[in-house]
Structures are given as C-alpha cells and as structure tokens.
Coordinates of C-alpha atoms in Angstrom, one line a residue:
Chain A
X1 CA 6.0 -36.0 -27.0
X2 CA 8.8 -34.6 -29.0
X3 CA 7.1 -31.4 -28.2
X4 CA 6.5 -31.1 -25.0
X5 CA 10.2 -29.6 -24.2
X6 CA 12.2 -29.0 -27.2
X7 CA 14.5 -26.8 -25.6
X8 CA 17.2 -27.3 -28.4
X9 CA 15.2 -24.7 -30.5
X10 CA 15.9 -22.1 -27.8
X11 CA 19.9 -21.8 -28.6
X12 CA 20.8 -19.2 -31.0
X13 CA 20.2 -21.3 -34.9
X14 CA 23.6 -20.8 -36.0
X15 CA 25.6 -19.5 -33.0
X16 CA 28.6 -21.3 -32.3
X17 CA 29.6 -22.7 -28.6
X18 CA 32.0 -20.1 -29.3
X19 CA 33.1 -16.8 -27.5
X20 CA 30.0 -15.2 -26.5
X21 CA 28.7 -18.5 -25.4
X22 CA 31.8 -19.6 -23.9
X23 CA 31.1 -18.6 -20.1
X24 CA 27.9 -20.5 -20.4
X25 CA 26.5 -23.8 -20.5
X26 CA 26.6 -24.9 -23.9
X27 CA 24.7 -21.7 -24.5
X28 CA 21.7 -23.1 -23.2
X29 CA 19.4 -19.9 -22.2
X30 CA 20.2 -19.0 -18.2
X31 CA 16.2 -18.3 -17.7
X32 CA 13.5 -18.7 -18.7
X33 CA 11.5 -16.3 -21.3
X34 CA 7.9 -15.0 -21.0
X35 CA 5.2 -17.1 -23.4
X36 CA 3.6 -13.7 -24.0
X37 CA 2.4 -13.7 -27.9
X38 CA 0.4 -11.3 -29.8
X39 CA -3.1 -11.4 -27.5
X40 CA -0.6 -9.1 -25.4
X41 CA 1.0 -7.0 -27.7
X42 CA -2.3 -6.0 -28.6
X43 CA -3.8 -6.0 -25.0
X44 CA -0.4 -2.9 -24.2
X45 CA -1.4 -1.3 -27.9
X46 CA -5.5 -1.0 -27.0
X47 CA -4.2 -0.4 -23.6
X48 CA -2.3 2.7 -24.2
X49 CA -5.2 3.4 -26.8
X50 CA -8.2 3.8 -24.4
X51 CA -5.3 5.5 -21.7
X52 CA -4.3 7.9 -23.9
X53 CA -7.6 8.5 -24.9
X54 CA -9.0 8.9 -21.9
X55 CA -7.2 11.3 -20.9
X56 CA -7.4 13.6 -24.0
X57 CA -11.2 13.4 -23.6
X58 CA -10.5 14.7 -19.9
X59 CA -8.1 17.6 -21.2
X60 CA -11.0 18.7 -24.0
X61 CA -13.5 17.9 -21.8
X62 CA -11.9 20.7 -18.9
X63 CA -10.3 23.8 -20.5
X64 CA -11.8 22.7 -24.5
X65 CA -15.2 24.6 -24.3
X66 CA -18.1 23.7 -27.2
X67 CA -15.6 23.5 -29.8
X68 CA -13.6 20.7 -28.3
X69 CA -16.7 18.7 -27.6
X70 CA -16.3 15.8 -30.8
X71 CA -12.9 15.4 -29.0
X72 CA -14.6 14.7 -25.8
X73 CA -17.1 12.2 -27.2
X74 CA -14.7 10.6 -29.6
X75 CA -12.4 10.3 -26.5
X76 CA -14.3 8.8 -24.2
X77 CA -16.3 6.3 -27.1
X78 CA -12.8 5.3 -27.9
X79 CA -11.5 4.5 -24.4
X80 CA -14.6 2.6 -23.4
X81 CA -14.0 0.6 -26.9
X82 CA -10.4 0.6 -26.3
X83 CA -10.8 -1.5 -23.2
X84 CA -13.1 -3.5 -23.6
X85 CA -11.3 -6.1 -25.7
X86 CA -8.3 -6.1 -22.9
X87 CA -9.1 -8.5 -19.9
X88 CA -10.5 -11.5 -23.2
X89 CA -6.8 -11.1 -24.4
X90 CA -5.2 -11.1 -21.1
X91 CA -8.2 -13.8 -20.1
X92 CA -7.3 -15.7 -23.0
X93 CA -3.1 -15.6 -22.6
X94 CA -3.8 -17.1 -19.4
X95 CA -2.8 -21.1 -19.2
X96 CA -6.2 -22.0 -16.8
X97 CA -8.1 -19.2 -18.4
X98 CA -11.5 -20.4 -16.5
X99 CA -9.6 -19.6 -13.0
X100 CA -9.2 -16.0 -14.3
X101 CA -10.8 -14.3 -11.1
X102 CA -7.9 -15.9 -9.2
X103 CA -6.3 -12.6 -10.2
X104 CA -8.9 -11.0 -7.4
X105 CA -7.7 -12.9 -4.3
X106 CA -5.5 -10.4 -3.4
X107 CA -3.5 -7.0 -4.0
X108 CA 0.1 -6.9 -3.7
X109 CA 2.2 -3.6 -4.5
X110 CA 5.0 -4.6 -5.6
X111 CA 3.6 -7.2 -7.9
X112 CA 3.2 -4.8 -11.5
X113 CA 0.6 -7.5 -12.8
X114 CA -1.6 -7.6 -8.9
X115 CA -1.7 -4.0 -9.8
X116 CA -2.4 -4.1 -13.3
X117 CA -5.3 -5.9 -12.9
X118 CA -6.9 -3.6 -10.5
X119 CA -6.3 -1.2 -12.4
X120 CA -7.8 -2.4 -15.5
X121 CA -10.9 -2.4 -13.4
X122 CA -10.6 0.7 -12.4
X123 CA -10.3 1.8 -15.7
X124 CA -12.8 0.1 -16.6
X125 CA -15.4 1.3 -14.8
X126 CA -14.5 5.1 -15.3
X127 CA -14.0 4.6 -18.5
X128 CA -17.6 2.9 -18.6
X129 CA -19.3 6.0 -16.5
X130 CA -17.5 8.6 -19.3
X131 CA -18.6 7.3 -21.5
X132 CA -22.1 5.8 -20.1
X133 CA -22.4 10.1 -19.8
X134 CA -21.4 11.2 -22.8
X135 CA -24.5 8.6 -24.3
X136 CA -26.9 10.5 -22.2
X137 CA -25.7 13.4 -23.4
X138 CA -25.7 12.5 -27.0
X139 CA -29.0 11.3 -26.4
X140 CA -28.7 7.2 -26.8
X141 CA -31.5 6.6 -24.1
X142 CA -33.5 9.0 -25.5
X143 CA -34.5 12.5 -24.3
X144 CA -36.4 13.8 -21.3
X145 CA -37.0 10.4 -19.1
X146 CA -36.4 9.5 -15.4
X147 CA -33.4 6.8 -16.9
X148 CA -31.9 10.1 -18.5
X149 CA -32.5 12.2 -15.9
X150 CA -30.6 10.4 -13.4
X151 CA -27.6 9.6 -15.7
X152 CA -27.2 13.1 -15.7
X153 CA -27.1 13.5 -12.3
X154 CA -23.6 12.3 -12.7
X155 CA -20.7 14.7 -12.4
X156 CA -19.7 15.5 -15.4
X157 CA -16.6 17.3 -14.9
X158 CA -15.3 15.1 -11.8
X159 CA -16.2 12.0 -14.0
X160 CA -13.3 13.4 -16.5
X161 CA -10.6 14.2 -13.8
X162 CA -11.1 10.9 -12.1
X163 CA -10.7 8.8 -14.9
X164 CA -7.3 10.6 -15.7
X165 CA -5.6 8.6 -12.7
X166 CA -6.4 5.0 -13.7
X167 CA -6.0 6.3 -17.4
X168 CA -2.0 7.1 -17.2
X169 CA -1.9 3.8 -14.9
X170 CA -3.3 2.0 -17.2
X171 CA -0.8 3.4 -20.0
X172 CA 2.2 3.3 -18.1
X173 CA 1.7 0.3 -15.7
X174 CA 2.9 -2.3 -18.1
X175 CA 6.1 -0.5 -18.7
X176 CA 6.8 -1.2 -15.1
X177 CA 5.6 -4.7 -15.5
X178 CA 8.1 -5.9 -18.1
X179 CA 11.1 -4.3 -16.2
X180 CA 10.3 -6.0 -13.2
X181 CA 11.5 -9.7 -15.0
X182 CA 15.1 -11.0 -15.3
X183 CA 14.7 -10.5 -19.3
X184 CA 17.8 -8.4 -19.8
X185 CA 16.3 -6.1 -22.0
X186 CA 13.4 -5.0 -20.1
X187 CA 15.4 -5.1 -17.0
X188 CA 17.7 -2.6 -18.0
X189 CA 15.1 -0.3 -19.2
X190 CA 13.1 -1.1 -16.6
X191 CA 13.3 3.2 -16.1
X192 CA 12.7 4.2 -19.1
X193 CA 10.0 1.5 -20.2
X194 CA 6.9 3.2 -18.5
X195 CA 7.5 6.4 -19.7
X196 CA 7.9 5.1 -23.5
X197 CA 4.5 3.5 -23.1
X198 CA 3.4 6.1 -22.2
X199 CA 4.8 8.4 -24.6
X200 CA 3.3 5.6 -27.1
X201 CA -0.1 6.3 -25.5
X202 CA -0.6 9.2 -25.4
X203 CA 0.7 10.2 -29.4
X204 CA -1.5 7.1 -30.3
X205 CA -4.2 8.3 -28.8
X206 CA -3.8 11.9 -30.2
X207 CA -3.4 10.2 -33.8
X208 CA -6.1 7.6 -33.9
X209 CA -8.4 11.0 -32.2
X210 CA -7.0 13.1 -35.3
X211 CA -7.9 10.4 -37.5
X212 CA -11.5 10.0 -36.2
X213 CA -12.2 13.8 -36.4
X214 CA -10.3 14.5 -39.9
X215 CA -12.9 14.0 -41.7
X216 CA -15.5 16.5 -40.8
X217 CA -14.2 19.4 -39.8
X218 CA -11.5 22.1 -41.6
X219 CA -9.0 21.7 -38.5
X220 CA -10.1 23.2 -36.0
X221 CA -8.7 24.6 -32.5
X222 CA -9.3 21.2 -31.2
X223 CA -7.4 19.3 -33.9
X224 CA -4.7 21.2 -33.9
X225 CA -4.5 20.7 -29.8
X226 CA -4.5 17.2 -30.6
X227 CA -1.6 17.6 -33.1
X228 CA 0.0 19.4 -30.9
X229 CA -0.2 16.9 -28.2
X230 CA 1.0 14.3 -30.3
X231 CA 3.5 16.2 -31.6
X232 CA 4.9 16.5 -28.0
X233 CA 4.2 12.9 -27.4
X234 CA 6.1 11.9 -30.0
X235 CA 9.3 14.4 -29.0
X236 CA 9.3 12.2 -26.2
X237 CA 8.6 8.8 -27.8
X238 CA 11.8 9.4 -30.0
X239 CA 14.0 10.1 -27.2
X240 CA 13.2 7.4 -25.0
X241 CA 13.0 5.1 -28.3
X242 CA 16.7 6.6 -28.8
X243 CA 17.8 5.8 -24.5
X244 CA 16.7 2.3 -24.5
X245 CA 19.0 2.5 -27.8
X246 CA 21.7 3.9 -26.1
X247 CA 21.2 1.9 -22.7
X248 CA 20.8 -1.5 -23.6
X249 CA 24.2 -1.6 -25.2
X250 CA 25.8 -4.2 -27.3
X251 CA 25.0 -7.5 -26.2
X252 CA 21.7 -6.5 -24.5
X253 CA 20.3 -4.8 -26.8
X254 CA 21.5 -7.4 -29.3
X255 CA 18.1 -8.0 -30.6
X256 CA 17.2 -4.6 -30.8
X257 CA 19.3 -4.8 -33.9
X258 CA 19.3 -8.1 -35.2
X259 CA 16.7 -9.9 -36.3
X260 CA 13.2 -9.5 -37.6
X261 CA 12.7 -7.6 -33.9
X262 CA 15.7 -5.5 -34.8
X263 CA 13.9 -4.4 -38.0
X264 CA 10.5 -3.9 -35.9
X265 CA 12.9 -1.3 -33.9
X266 CA 14.2 -0.1 -36.6
X267 CA 10.9 0.4 -37.8
X268 CA 9.4 1.8 -35.1
X269 CA 12.5 4.3 -34.7
X270 CA 11.9 5.1 -38.0
X271 CA 8.1 5.7 -38.1
X272 CA 8.0 7.9 -35.0
X273 CA 10.9 10.2 -35.9
X274 CA 8.8 10.5 -39.6
X275 CA 5.8 11.4 -37.5
X276 CA 8.1 14.2 -35.6
X277 CA 9.3 15.5 -38.1
X278 CA 5.9 15.8 -40.2
X279 CA 4.0 17.6 -37.0
X280 CA 7.1 19.7 -36.8
X281 CA 6.5 20.7 -40.2
X282 CA 3.1 21.4 -40.1
X283 CA 3.6 23.6 -37.4
X284 CA 6.2 26.0 -40.2
X285 CA 3.0 25.9 -42.6
X286 CA 0.4 27.8 -43.5
X287 CA -2.7 26.5 -41.6
X288 CA -5.0 24.9 -44.9
X289 CA -1.9 22.9 -45.7
X290 CA -1.5 21.1 -42.4
X291 CA -3.8 18.6 -42.6
X292 CA -2.3 17.1 -45.5
X293 CA 0.8 16.8 -43.6
X294 CA -0.7 16.0 -40.3
X295 CA -3.0 12.9 -41.5
X296 CA 0.0 10.6 -42.4
X297 CA 1.9 11.6 -39.5
X298 CA -1.0 10.0 -37.3
X299 CA -0.8 6.7 -39.4
X300 CA 3.4 6.8 -39.0
X301 CA 2.7 7.6 -35.3
X302 CA 0.0 4.6 -35.1
X303 CA 2.2 2.2 -37.1
X304 CA 5.0 3.4 -34.6
X305 CA 3.3 2.1 -31.2
X306 CA 2.5 -0.6 -32.4
X307 CA 5.7 -1.8 -33.5
X308 CA 7.2 -0.7 -30.2
X309 CA 4.8 -2.7 -28.7
X310 CA 5.7 -5.8 -30.8
X311 CA 9.7 -5.3 -30.4
X312 CA 9.5 -5.2 -26.9
X313 CA 7.9 -8.2 -26.2
X314 CA 9.2 -10.6 -28.7
X315 CA 13.0 -8.9 -28.4
X316 CA 12.0 -10.2 -24.8
X317 CA 12.0 -13.5 -26.0
X318 CA 15.2 -13.5 -27.9
X319 CA 17.0 -11.6 -25.2
X320 CA 15.8 -14.5 -22.8
X321 CA 16.6 -16.9 -24.5
X322 CA 20.5 -15.1 -25.0
X323 CA 22.8 -16.0 -21.9
X324 CA 25.6 -13.4 -22.6
X325 CA 22.8 -10.6 -21.7
X326 CA 21.9 -12.4 -18.9
X327 CA 25.3 -12.1 -18.0
X328 CA 26.1 -9.1 -19.2
X329 CA 23.0 -8.0 -16.6
X330 CA 24.2 -9.8 -13.8
X331 CA 28.3 -10.0 -14.2
X332 CA 29.8 -9.4 -10.8
X333 CA 31.5 -5.8 -10.8
X334 CA 34.4 -6.3 -9.2
Chain B
X1 CA 36.7 -14.1 -5.5
X2 CA 38.7 -12.2 -3.2
X3 CA 39.2 -13.2 0.2
X4 CA 37.8 -9.5 1.8
X5 CA 34.3 -10.7 0.6
X6 CA 32.3 -11.9 3.9
X7 CA 31.7 -15.6 2.9
X8 CA 28.9 -17.5 3.8
X9 CA 26.2 -14.6 5.2
X10 CA 22.8 -15.3 4.3
X11 CA 19.3 -13.1 5.7
X12 CA 17.8 -17.0 6.3
X13 CA 15.3 -17.4 8.9
X14 CA 16.4 -19.5 12.2
X15 CA 14.2 -22.0 10.9
X16 CA 14.4 -21.8 7.2
X17 CA 15.4 -25.7 5.2
X18 CA 16.9 -26.2 2.0
X19 CA 19.6 -27.9 0.2
X20 CA 23.1 -27.8 0.3
X21 CA 24.4 -28.8 -3.3
X22 CA 28.4 -29.7 -2.9
X23 CA 29.6 -30.4 -6.5
X24 CA 33.0 -31.0 -5.8
X25 CA 31.1 -34.7 -4.2
X26 CA 28.6 -35.0 -7.5
X27 CA 29.2 -37.8 -9.5
X28 CA 26.5 -37.0 -12.7
X29 CA 24.6 -39.8 -11.8
X30 CA 21.4 -38.5 -12.2
X31 CA 19.7 -40.2 -8.8
X32 CA 18.3 -36.7 -8.1
X33 CA 16.6 -35.9 -10.8
X34 CA 15.0 -39.5 -11.1
X35 CA 13.7 -40.1 -7.7
X36 CA 12.1 -36.6 -8.0
X37 CA 10.0 -37.6 -11.2
X38 CA 9.1 -40.5 -9.4
X39 CA 8.3 -39.5 -5.8
X40 CA 6.2 -36.1 -7.5
X41 CA 5.0 -38.3 -10.6
X42 CA 6.5 -35.9 -13.1
X43 CA 5.4 -36.8 -16.1
X44 CA 9.1 -37.5 -18.6
X45 CA 10.5 -34.8 -21.2
X46 CA 11.4 -35.0 -24.6
X47 CA 13.2 -38.4 -25.3
X48 CA 15.9 -37.0 -27.6
X49 CA 19.5 -36.6 -27.1
X50 CA 21.3 -33.2 -27.2
X51 CA 23.8 -34.2 -29.2
X52 CA 26.5 -31.5 -27.1
X53 CA 26.9 -33.5 -24.1
X54 CA 26.1 -36.4 -21.9
X55 CA 23.7 -34.6 -20.2
X56 CA 20.2 -34.9 -22.3
X57 CA 18.2 -33.3 -19.6
X58 CA 19.1 -30.0 -20.9
X59 CA 18.0 -27.3 -18.1
X60 CA 15.3 -26.9 -15.0
X61 CA 11.2 -27.4 -16.4
X62 CA 8.0 -27.8 -15.3
X63 CA 8.1 -31.7 -15.7
X64 CA 12.3 -31.6 -14.4
X65 CA 12.9 -30.1 -10.9
X66 CA 16.6 -31.4 -10.6
X67 CA 18.9 -31.1 -13.2
X68 CA 22.3 -32.4 -13.2
X69 CA 24.6 -30.4 -15.3
X70 CA 27.7 -31.9 -17.3
X71 CA 30.1 -29.5 -17.5
X72 CA 33.4 -30.5 -19.8
X73 CA 35.3 -28.0 -19.4
X74 CA 37.4 -28.9 -23.2
X75 CA 38.8 -25.2 -22.8
X76 CA 40.0 -22.9 -20.6
X77 CA 38.6 -18.6 -20.4
X78 CA 40.6 -17.7 -23.5
X79 CA 40.0 -20.4 -25.0
X80 CA 43.1 -22.7 -24.6
X81 CA 43.0 -26.6 -24.0
X82 CA 44.4 -27.1 -20.8
X83 CA 47.7 -28.8 -19.9
X84 CA 47.7 -28.9 -16.2
X85 CA 44.8 -29.8 -13.9
X86 CA 43.4 -28.2 -10.8
X87 CA 44.4 -30.8 -7.8
X88 CA 41.6 -33.4 -7.2
X89 CA 39.8 -31.9 -10.0
X90 CA 39.0 -33.8 -13.7
X91 CA 37.6 -31.9 -16.7
X92 CA 34.4 -32.8 -15.4
X93 CA 31.8 -30.2 -13.6
X94 CA 29.0 -31.9 -12.7
X95 CA 26.2 -29.6 -10.7
X96 CA 22.4 -31.0 -9.3
X97 CA 20.6 -27.3 -9.9
X98 CA 17.4 -26.6 -8.7
X99 CA 15.1 -23.7 -7.0
X100 CA 17.1 -21.8 -4.6
X101 CA 13.9 -21.6 -2.7
X102 CA 15.4 -17.9 -2.1
X103 CA 15.0 -15.9 1.1
X104 CA 13.5 -12.8 -1.1
X105 CA 11.9 -14.9 -4.0
X106 CA 11.0 -13.1 -7.2
X107 CA 8.6 -15.5 -8.6
X108 CA 6.8 -15.2 -5.1
X109 CA 6.7 -11.5 -5.0
X110 CA 5.4 -11.4 -9.0
X111 CA 2.7 -13.6 -8.6
X112 CA -0.5 -11.7 -9.1
X113 CA -2.8 -14.5 -7.4
X114 CA -1.1 -15.4 -4.3
X115 CA -0.5 -18.6 -5.3
X116 CA 3.3 -19.3 -4.8
X117 CA 3.5 -19.4 -1.0
X118 CA 6.3 -19.7 1.6
X119 CA 6.1 -22.3 4.2
X120 CA 6.6 -22.9 7.0
X121 CA 9.8 -24.3 6.0
X122 CA 10.9 -20.9 4.5
X123 CA 10.4 -22.9 1.0
X124 CA 9.0 -21.6 -1.6
X125 CA 5.5 -23.5 -3.2
X126 CA 3.2 -23.0 -6.0
X127 CA -0.2 -23.9 -5.0
X128 CA -1.4 -26.2 -7.7
X129 CA -5.1 -24.7 -6.9
X130 CA -4.0 -21.6 -7.1
X131 CA -2.4 -20.9 -9.5
X132 CA -3.8 -19.7 -13.0
X133 CA -1.2 -19.8 -15.1
X134 CA 0.0 -16.2 -15.7
X135 CA 3.2 -16.5 -16.4
X136 CA 4.5 -13.8 -14.9
X137 CA 6.9 -15.4 -12.4
X138 CA 8.5 -17.7 -15.6
X139 CA 10.4 -14.3 -16.5
X140 CA 10.0 -12.9 -13.0
X141 CA 12.6 -15.8 -11.6
X142 CA 16.4 -14.7 -12.3
X143 CA 17.7 -18.6 -12.4
X144 CA 15.0 -19.6 -14.9
X145 CA 13.3 -22.3 -12.4
X146 CA 9.8 -21.9 -12.3
X147 CA 7.7 -23.2 -16.2
X148 CA 4.5 -23.5 -17.6
X149 CA 3.4 -26.9 -18.2
X150 CA 1.8 -28.0 -21.3
X151 CA -0.1 -30.3 -19.5
X152 CA -1.9 -28.6 -17.8
X153 CA -1.2 -24.8 -18.5
X154 CA 0.1 -24.1 -14.7
X155 CA 3.0 -22.7 -14.0
X156 CA 5.6 -26.0 -11.9
X157 CA 8.6 -26.1 -10.1
X158 CA 10.4 -28.0 -6.8
X159 CA 8.3 -27.7 -3.8
X160 CA 11.8 -29.1 -1.7
X161 CA 9.3 -32.3 -1.4
X162 CA 6.5 -29.8 0.7
X163 CA 4.8 -33.5 1.2
X164 CA 8.1 -35.5 2.4
X165 CA 8.8 -32.2 5.0
X166 CA 5.2 -32.6 6.4
X167 CA 5.8 -35.8 7.3
X168 CA 9.1 -35.8 9.0
X169 CA 11.0 -37.0 5.5
X170 CA 14.1 -35.1 3.7
X171 CA 13.7 -34.5 -0.2
X172 CA 13.4 -37.7 -2.5
X173 CA 16.9 -36.4 -3.8
X174 CA 18.8 -35.4 -0.9
X175 CA 17.6 -38.8 -0.3
X176 CA 18.6 -41.0 -3.1
X177 CA 21.8 -39.3 -3.5
X178 CA 24.6 -41.6 -2.9
X179 CA 27.5 -38.9 -2.4
X180 CA 25.8 -36.9 -0.1
X181 CA 26.3 -34.2 -2.5
X182 CA 23.0 -33.0 -1.9
X183 CA 22.4 -32.6 2.1
X184 CA 19.2 -31.2 3.6
X185 CA 19.0 -29.7 6.9
X186 CA 18.5 -26.2 8.5
X187 CA 20.0 -23.3 6.2
X188 CA 22.1 -21.7 8.6
X189 CA 23.5 -25.8 9.5
X190 CA 24.6 -26.4 6.2
X191 CA 26.0 -22.6 5.7
X192 CA 28.5 -23.5 8.8
X193 CA 29.3 -27.0 7.1
X194 CA 29.3 -25.1 3.6
X195 CA 31.9 -22.9 4.9
X196 CA 33.8 -25.6 6.5
X197 CA 34.3 -27.5 3.3
X198 CA 35.0 -24.4 1.4
X199 CA 38.0 -24.0 3.6
X200 CA 39.0 -27.5 3.5
X201 CA 38.6 -27.1 -0.4
X202 CA 40.3 -24.0 -0.6
X203 CA 43.6 -25.6 1.6
X204 CA 44.0 -28.3 -1.1
X205 CA 44.3 -25.8 -4.0
X206 CA 40.7 -26.3 -4.8
X207 CA 39.4 -22.7 -6.2
X208 CA 36.0 -23.4 -4.0
X209 CA 33.1 -21.1 -3.6
X210 CA 29.7 -20.5 -2.0
X211 CA 27.4 -19.9 -4.4
X212 CA 24.0 -18.4 -2.7
X213 CA 25.4 -16.2 0.0
X214 CA 25.2 -12.6 -0.2
X215 CA 28.4 -12.2 -2.1
X216 CA 27.5 -14.7 -4.6
X217 CA 23.9 -15.3 -6.2
X218 CA 21.4 -14.5 -3.6
X219 CA 22.6 -11.0 -3.9
X220 CA 21.0 -7.4 -4.8
X221 CA 18.1 -8.1 -2.2
X222 CA 17.3 -11.5 -2.9
X223 CA 19.1 -12.0 0.7
X224 CA 20.5 -15.4 0.3
X225 CA 20.1 -18.9 -1.5
X226 CA 17.6 -21.6 1.0
X227 CA 19.6 -24.1 -1.3
X228 CA 22.8 -22.9 -2.6
X229 CA 26.0 -24.6 -4.0
X230 CA 29.7 -25.1 -3.1
X231 CA 31.1 -24.2 -6.9
X232 CA 34.2 -25.1 -8.0
X233 CA 34.7 -22.2 -11.1
X234 CA 32.5 -19.2 -12.0
X235 CA 29.3 -19.1 -11.4
X236 CA 28.8 -18.2 -15.2
X237 CA 30.2 -22.0 -16.7
X238 CA 27.4 -24.1 -14.5
X239 CA 24.5 -21.3 -16.4
X240 CA 24.6 -19.1 -13.4
X241 CA 24.3 -15.8 -12.7
X242 CA 27.4 -14.0 -10.6
X243 CA 25.1 -11.5 -9.5
X244 CA 21.2 -11.8 -9.8
X245 CA 19.1 -8.9 -8.3
X246 CA 15.5 -9.6 -7.1
X247 CA 13.7 -8.1 -10.3
X248 CA 11.4 -6.4 -7.8
X249 CA 13.4 -3.7 -6.5
X250 CA 13.0 -2.1 -9.9
X251 CA 9.1 -2.1 -9.1
X252 CA 8.9 1.9 -7.0
X253 CA 11.7 3.0 -8.8
X254 CA 9.7 2.6 -12.4
X255 CA 6.3 3.7 -11.4
X256 CA 8.2 7.1 -10.0
X257 CA 9.6 7.8 -13.6
X258 CA 6.8 6.7 -14.8
X259 CA 4.6 9.1 -12.5
X260 CA 7.1 12.0 -13.5
X261 CA 6.7 11.3 -17.4
X262 CA 2.8 11.1 -16.6
X263 CA 2.8 14.3 -14.9
X264 CA 4.8 15.9 -17.9
X265 CA 2.5 14.5 -20.6
X266 CA -0.5 15.8 -18.2
X267 CA 0.8 19.1 -18.3
X268 CA 1.6 19.0 -22.0
X269 CA -1.8 17.9 -22.7
X270 CA -3.4 20.3 -20.4
X271 CA -1.2 23.2 -22.3
X272 CA -2.3 21.9 -25.9
X273 CA -6.0 22.3 -25.0
X274 CA -5.7 25.6 -23.1
X275 CA -6.4 28.1 -25.9
X276 CA -9.4 26.0 -27.4
X277 CA -12.1 27.1 -24.7
X278 CA -10.7 30.5 -24.6
X279 CA -11.6 31.0 -28.7
X280 CA -15.0 29.9 -28.0
X281 CA -15.5 33.1 -25.9
X282 CA -13.3 35.6 -27.8

C-alpha cells in the first residue's frame, strides 16, 4: 500500500525547503505531471518518421521523375511501417487499454489528443493506400491479374498529394499536444514545439531514407535532394532548439540544464548542430567526398531526433514537479 | 492585491453551484477529507508521515478529493521569523483544497473521449464508464487536481458529490465541516457572501482576498472558479497559481505556427527535389 501514493518521491531530492520553494507548500508540486514514458517517446519518434517519409515520398513522386523512384518506394514503405506501431504504443499507454475505442466517440477541435487520434487514422489510411499502390507497382501481387489492375486504378499522384496534409499533421500535432497543458516547460514553448517536432520529423525521415538508400547508388540527384532537405530541416531544428533554450529561461528551463534530461538536451543540440555542420561541409566538397560526411551526419540527425523527444517527454515530468517553474509561468504581472 | 482590481467577478452561469472555502474559518480538523473518503468510498492513501508538517495527506489525488493543507508560516517572504502577528491570525494557515470546477475547465477541454462533462449544476464530472485512462486531463489541469488511480487506471477527481446533489443534498465535505469554512450554494450568492466577508476581514486589518474570480485564480480564459476560496496570503503560499491560464488557449496559435512551419518545410522539400526530375529529360 505504501506505493499507492508515494508523493514523497516527487519532491526534488536534496532540495532544501529554502529560497526557491519558500513560496510554495513545502516544495511540493503545484500541478500533476503526465504519466507518459518510453512508449510515448517512441510514438513521437515513429510518428515524425512516418510523417516525414510520406512528405518526402510525395515530393519525390511529384517532381522526381524516374531517378527519384527509390525515394518514393522507400518513403512510402517506411511511412506505412513506421506508423504501424503507433496505435499499439498509444493503446499500451492507456490506463484502460480495452477502452481504446472510446477515443472515437467524439471529435474535439480544442483537444489536440482528440484531433491527433483522427489524424493518426487519416494518416494510417493514406499511408496504407500509398504503400499498397507502391506494392502493386513493385509487382508484389503479381503482374496482370484483376486485383492488380483494380489497384492500378488508384490515382498515384493524387494519393501522394493527399498524404501530405495528414503527414504534416501527424509530425507536428504532438508538439501542440504538449503545449496545451499546464506543464511549464511545454506551456512556455507552446508555439515552438510544433515547428520543432516538424523539423525534427523531416530531418530524421530524410536521414533514414538516406541511410536506407546509401548502399545502392553513387550519391545521385535524388540522394542529394534528400541531403538538402536534411540540411534545411536541421537548420530549422538547430535554430528552434536554441529558441527553446532561450525562451525557457533560468527557472522554467531548469530541466534543460540539469540532470539526465539536461544532458539529453545538450546531446540533442550537439548532435543536430554537428549533423548540420557536416552537411554544410559536404555541400562544399566534391561529389565523391560527400557520402562519407553525409552518412555520419544522418546517424547524428537520428540520434538528435531521439534525444529531443526523450528530453521533452521526461523534461515535462521534472518541470511539472517544480513548483517554482509553475509559479514562474503563472505569476501575476503586477 | 491592488484595490482597483474588480473583486469577485466570475463568468459562472446564473444556475451554477459551487463551494466557497473560507480559509479564515478552517481549523484544520480534516473532517471534510474523512467525509469525502467515506461518502465516495475512496481507498486509503500512503499511510505514512510526511515529516514536514502535521499534514500527512500531501496533495490532491485520485483517492483524495479534499486535502487540508497545514501551512506553518515559520518565516516571512524574506526568510525572517516574524515578530508581530496579524490581528485574528495565528501563524497557521489552513486551506481545504478541492477541485475548482472551473467555468472553462482545462481537463474537460483536453479529454479526448468526452468522459469529462459539465453537469446540470455546472460542475465538472469524470464519467467513470467512459474514461479510458489516457491521462491527458492530468497535466491539462492548471491546479493539479485530476490523477490516474493505480486501482482502476482511470482518472478521478472531486465530483462535487453529483449523486448527493441529484437527491437535493449538499456535498459531504460541506455537510461535515464544523465551522462552515466550506459553504455550498449557488456560485453568485456565494460570491456576494465572499465579497462581504473580504471587506469585513479587511476592516479588521486582515489582508484577505478572493481566489477564484477573474482577477486571481480564475484568470487567463478560465473565467472564474465555481469552487473558490478566501485567502489571507499570496496564493503561492497555499501552492495555488496566482494567474493560471486555460491551456487550450494555446491550441489555435500553436497549430498556426505549426502550419506555417509545415508550409515552409513543404516548400523547402519541393525546392530540394525540383531538379531531380529535370535531369532525367535534359
């Protein structure tokens, strides 16, 4: 029974009931933190990967022509495979998993989680259709039977274009979801988290596709395009990480500076910045040198995306448990 | 609190019911906690000593819907031990904390299943047959009220004794309170009473204020609290946020910046792929 409400563990260990916590109730948290753990970190990561892959596959399908076919194929399959565990991870995380379908009772425009459920369904459907179309083209179901001819009626370009809206939504809504809470770290950065998660989604998807395609070709035009997307998305990511760091300030930003979350955040900033620098350097070098720089850059970009999600999810716990952070967010203006 | 701030303004509906918890009358007997536990058949909490105060409850939770905080003001805000006492006040502050039943409730707007509803009494209730324990209401509450129960995995909080209200009874905590520190009734009538009480206390030299109107507590789109309080110290002393904000106010702006970022990244992606196909033909 002692474990039922072990609130004692929620006070920052070693912190005296002194200066920072004097204006609180014995340093106890003002708000209740989220219960989200690793399943949600991986859901955020895979959701971003899926959304980013779908966007890249769509762009490659629309503009890429024949030489971008590998990107379209890998992107469509990756989008579908990455989103598959999503619903499972979310259901596992519920207090009552057998009631997951209660999410489908309502649509609430002001609840990012409600919108997110419907967005996830829309994306899953579109990713499935895109992957199915790709599989038909790749001859997975044979070449000329009635089923294949039927599936080939699916409008290829229209599917690609239609997938971009739910793809961007899936990659970005999680940031809005975190921002629409009372957790100081998330609330203070509400306007930045969506764009940050989007940038990270696109850079990690481009990185994964580059790694998947790296062995089979000699850094052709399509791969250069992927590298360029990664470079641009990483630029946004590095800038937004800096913006989050500054906007959080000394009190609310405490989880970004101290402890395991602080190290993870520093790691996220370091890996994304290094990945960006490597990509920048690769652009200046002759073509045959590029791949050697772009491979480690892609691995670093993926690591950065993972560290960012872990920092934000677990940093939220730390932030919610810090009464000084809540008061910094809600102090009266006078 | 400056005197120009309009005191006691709330957006509560005319028919709304709620609590006025007057901390100047609270003697810290915890009868409300016990009555709540008994009526709502709530399981026991961690049976231990906090080691910090006489309060061994700690905070509100899934199995604690009333929590009496014992605040011993050992030092003032500058860290000095006070040598004089305010009239009619000891150095003890008692606050029976409870769900605020916000006029615009963050938990209710966050709930993706529609399990959290507003009743005919304008109170906020979690329907236990609908809740699937997603836990989004928990961090969406600016006051730290709802919590997930380890017993059944669902979110729980004060229902303002919905079942008792249905039968024309007042909530168990208000019924049990021996000093009438917890008063139940129509919100607007309670607000009038609170305003009179605050001016009475101020005439006696007590630095009293209402927590839960649109100037303090019920701020930032929350529109007021149907369960509100009379405090004699800054809200932070009671672990209450002075100017909380309805978290869902940030949803639309955040979606807008995210959409802008999506537009920019979409253009960047198309820009990056623009020459891939062209090389094919040329």
